[in-house]
CSV table of C-alpha atoms in Angstrom, one decimal:
chain,number,residue,atom,x,y,z
A,246,MET,CA,-25.7,-12.2,17.9
A,247,LEU,CA,-23.5,-13.8,15.2
A,248,GLU,CA,-26.0,-13.5,12.6
A,249,ILE,CA,-25.3,-9.7,12.9
A,250,LEU,CA,-21.6,-10.2,12.4
A,251,PHE,CA,-21.8,-12.8,9.6
A,252,PRO,CA,-25.0,-12.2,7.6
A,253,GLY,CA,-25.9,-14.7,5.2
A,254,ILE,CA,-23.9,-17.5,6.7
A,255,LYS,CA,-25.8,-20.6,7.3
A,256,GLU,CA,-26.3,-22.6,10.8
A,257,GLY,CA,-23.2,-24.5,11.2
A,258,GLN,CA,-20.6,-22.2,9.4
A,259,TYR,CA,-19.8,-19.9,12.2
A,260,THR,CA,-17.1,-21.9,13.3
A,261,LEU,CA,-15.2,-21.7,9.8
A,262,ALA,CA,-16.1,-17.9,9.7
A,263,ILE,CA,-14.6,-17.3,13.4
A,264,ILE,CA,-11.5,-19.1,12.4
A,265,ILE,CA,-10.9,-17.3,9.0
A,266,SER,CA,-11.6,-13.9,11.0
A,267,CYS,CA,-9.0,-15.0,13.7
A,268,ILE,CA,-6.5,-16.0,11.1
A,269,SER,CA,-6.9,-12.6,9.3
A,270,VAL,CA,-6.6,-10.5,12.5
A,271,ALA,CA,-3.5,-12.4,13.2
A,272,LEU,CA,-1.9,-12.0,9.9
A,273,TRP,CA,-3.0,-8.2,10.1
A,274,LEU,CA,-1.2,-8.1,13.4
A,275,LEU,CA,2.0,-9.5,11.8
A,276,VAL,CA,1.9,-7.2,8.8
A,277,ALA,CA,1.3,-4.3,11.0
A,278,ALA,CA,4.1,-5.0,13.3
A,279,ALA,CA,6.5,-5.6,10.2
A,280,ARG,CA,5.6,-2.4,8.8
A,281,TRP,CA,6.2,-0.8,12.2
A,282,ARG,CA,9.9,-2.1,12.3
A,283,MET,CA,10.3,-1.0,8.6
A,284,PHE,CA,9.2,2.6,9.4
A,285,THR,CA,11.7,2.4,12.5
A,286,LYS,CA,14.6,0.9,10.2
A,287,MET,CA,13.8,4.3,8.0
A,288,GLY,CA,14.5,6.2,11.0
A,289,GLU,CA,10.7,7.4,11.5
A,290,ALA,CA,8.3,6.5,14.3
A,291,GLY,CA,6.7,3.4,13.8
A,292,TRP,CA,3.0,4.8,14.1
A,293,LYS,CA,3.6,7.0,11.3
A,294,ALA,CA,2.9,3.7,9.0
A,295,PHE,CA,-0.7,3.5,10.2
A,296,VAL,CA,-1.8,7.2,9.7
A,297,PRO,CA,-3.5,6.6,6.3
A,298,PHE,CA,-2.2,9.3,3.9
A,299,TYR,CA,0.7,10.5,5.9
A,300,GLY,CA,2.1,6.8,6.1
A,301,LEU,CA,2.0,6.4,2.4
A,302,TYR,CA,3.7,9.9,1.9
A,303,ILE,CA,6.7,9.1,4.4
A,304,MET,CA,7.2,5.7,2.5
A,305,TYR,CA,7.4,7.4,-0.9
A,306,SER,CA,9.4,10.4,0.3
A,307,LYS,CA,12.0,8.2,2.1
A,308,CYS,CA,12.2,5.6,-0.8
A,309,TRP,CA,11.3,7.6,-4.0
A,310,SER,CA,10.2,11.4,-4.2
A,311,THR,CA,7.8,13.7,-2.4
A,312,LYS,CA,6.2,14.3,-6.1
A,313,ALA,CA,5.7,10.8,-6.5
A,314,ALA,CA,4.0,10.7,-3.0
A,315,TRP,CA,1.6,13.6,-3.9
A,316,ASN,CA,0.8,11.9,-7.4
A,317,CYS,CA,-0.4,8.8,-5.4
A,318,ILE,CA,-2.2,10.4,-3.0
A,319,LEU,CA,-3.9,12.4,-5.7
A,320,GLY,CA,-4.6,9.4,-7.6
A,321,ILE,CA,-6.2,7.8,-4.7
A,322,ILE,CA,-8.5,10.7,-4.4
A,323,VAL,CA,-9.5,10.6,-7.9
A,324,SER,CA,-9.9,7.1,-7.9
A,325,ALA,CA,-12.4,7.4,-5.1
A,326,LEU,CA,-14.1,10.4,-6.9
A,327,PHE,CA,-14.7,7.7,-10.0
A,328,GLU,CA,-16.0,5.1,-7.7
A,329,ILE,CA,-18.5,7.2,-6.0
A,330,GLY,CA,-19.7,8.5,-9.6
A,331,ALA,CA,-18.5,12.0,-9.2
A,332,PHE,CA,-17.6,12.3,-12.9
A,333,LYS,CA,-20.6,10.5,-14.3
A,334,THR,CA,-22.8,12.5,-16.7
A,335,ASP,CA,-25.5,11.9,-19.1
A,336,GLY,CA,-24.6,11.2,-22.8
A,337,GLU,CA,-22.5,8.3,-24.6
A,338,ILE,CA,-19.7,10.6,-25.4
A,339,ALA,CA,-19.4,11.8,-21.8
A,340,THR,CA,-19.3,8.2,-20.4
A,341,ILE,CA,-16.7,6.9,-22.9
A,342,LEU,CA,-14.4,9.8,-21.8
A,343,CYS,CA,-15.0,9.0,-18.2
A,344,SER,CA,-14.3,5.6,-18.7
A,345,ILE,CA,-11.1,6.4,-20.4
A,346,GLY,CA,-10.2,8.8,-17.6
A,347,GLU,CA,-10.9,6.0,-15.0
A,348,LEU,CA,-8.6,3.6,-17.1
A,349,MET,CA,-5.9,6.0,-17.3
A,350,VAL,CA,-6.0,6.7,-13.7
A,351,ALA,CA,-6.0,3.0,-12.8
A,352,VAL,CA,-3.1,2.4,-15.2
A,353,TYR,CA,-1.0,5.1,-13.6
A,354,MET,CA,-1.9,3.9,-9.9
A,355,LEU,CA,-0.7,0.5,-11.0
A,356,TYR,CA,2.7,1.9,-12.2
A,357,LEU,CA,3.1,3.8,-9.0
A,358,SER,CA,2.4,0.7,-7.0
A,359,VAL,CA,5.0,-1.5,-9.1
A,360,ARG,CA,7.5,1.3,-8.9
A,361,ILE,CA,7.3,2.3,-5.3
A,362,ASN,CA,8.0,-1.6,-4.5
A,363,PHE,CA,11.2,-1.5,-6.4
A,364,ARG,CA,12.2,1.7,-4.8
A,365,VAL,CA,11.7,0.2,-1.4
A,366,ALA,CA,13.6,-2.9,-2.2
A,367,LYS,CA,16.5,-0.6,-3.6
A,368,ALA,CA,16.4,1.5,-0.4
A,369,PHE,CA,16.7,-1.5,1.6
A,370,GLY,CA,19.5,-2.8,-0.2
A,371,HIS,CA,17.6,-5.6,-2.3
A,372,GLY,CA,17.4,-6.1,-6.1
A,373,ALA,CA,14.9,-6.0,-8.8
A,374,GLY,CA,13.8,-9.7,-7.9
A,375,PHE,CA,12.8,-8.5,-4.2
A,376,GLY,CA,11.0,-5.7,-5.5
A,377,PHE,CA,9.1,-7.9,-7.5
A,378,GLY,CA,8.2,-10.3,-4.9
A,379,LEU,CA,7.3,-7.2,-2.7
A,380,TRP,CA,4.9,-6.1,-5.4
A,381,LEU,CA,3.4,-9.7,-5.6
A,382,PHE,CA,3.4,-10.8,-2.0
A,383,PRO,CA,3.6,-7.5,-0.1
A,384,TYR,CA,2.7,-9.4,3.2
A,385,ILE,CA,5.6,-12.0,3.1
A,386,PHE,CA,8.3,-9.4,1.9
A,387,THR,CA,7.2,-6.5,4.1
A,388,PHE,CA,7.8,-9.5,7.0
A,389,ILE,CA,11.3,-9.9,5.6
A,390,ILE,CA,12.0,-6.3,5.6
A,391,GLY,CA,10.7,-5.6,8.8
A,392,PHE,CA,12.1,-8.8,10.8
A,393,GLY,CA,15.1,-9.8,8.6
A,394,LYS,CA,18.5,-8.4,8.7
A,395,SER,CA,17.6,-5.5,5.8
A,396,GLU,CA,18.9,-2.1,6.6
A,397,TYR,CA,17.6,1.0,5.4
A,398,ILE,CA,20.5,2.5,3.0
A,399,GLY,CA,18.7,5.6,2.0
A,400,ASN,CA,17.2,6.9,-1.4
A,401,LEU,CA,19.6,5.9,-4.0
A,402,LEU,CA,18.0,8.4,-6.6
A,403,PRO,CA,20.5,11.2,-7.6
A,404,GLY,CA,20.0,14.3,-5.9
A,405,ALA,CA,17.7,12.8,-3.3
A,406,LYS,CA,17.7,14.9,-0.1
A,407,ASN,CA,17.3,11.9,2.4
A,408,LYS,CA,20.5,9.8,1.5
A,409,GLN,CA,22.2,8.2,4.4
């Protein structure tokens, strides 16, 4: 039975694999609870944090903008298309152009991921250091926002519709 769950693991290593799996599930549950609380603090239903694109849209629109949310969702879709090879063609120039396009999407997605973490930190009343920590150690800092004293103060961008 365990050979099906953990292929390639030698006899005697199942205990370690099961312990690591249990720890991973426990950490995921803690972060899930923290994201639930974070969405609740933003005035949204906690379950929205777990709907794949909708949770991302809510996070971006509450802390940054809906335009950035759609850019991120489109970037994820384009990245997935690059990954499955939808843009691959024969020829050296086409391959180079495809690689450049993939790199440009990756750099833009990196920019969006860094920027949203700073926006989330600001929306919860924290500074740039907290945003940097949220980007580097998302599990720890999401837990701090969710279960700490952080309060959602709203989107601080000029002209934002969701200020509190």
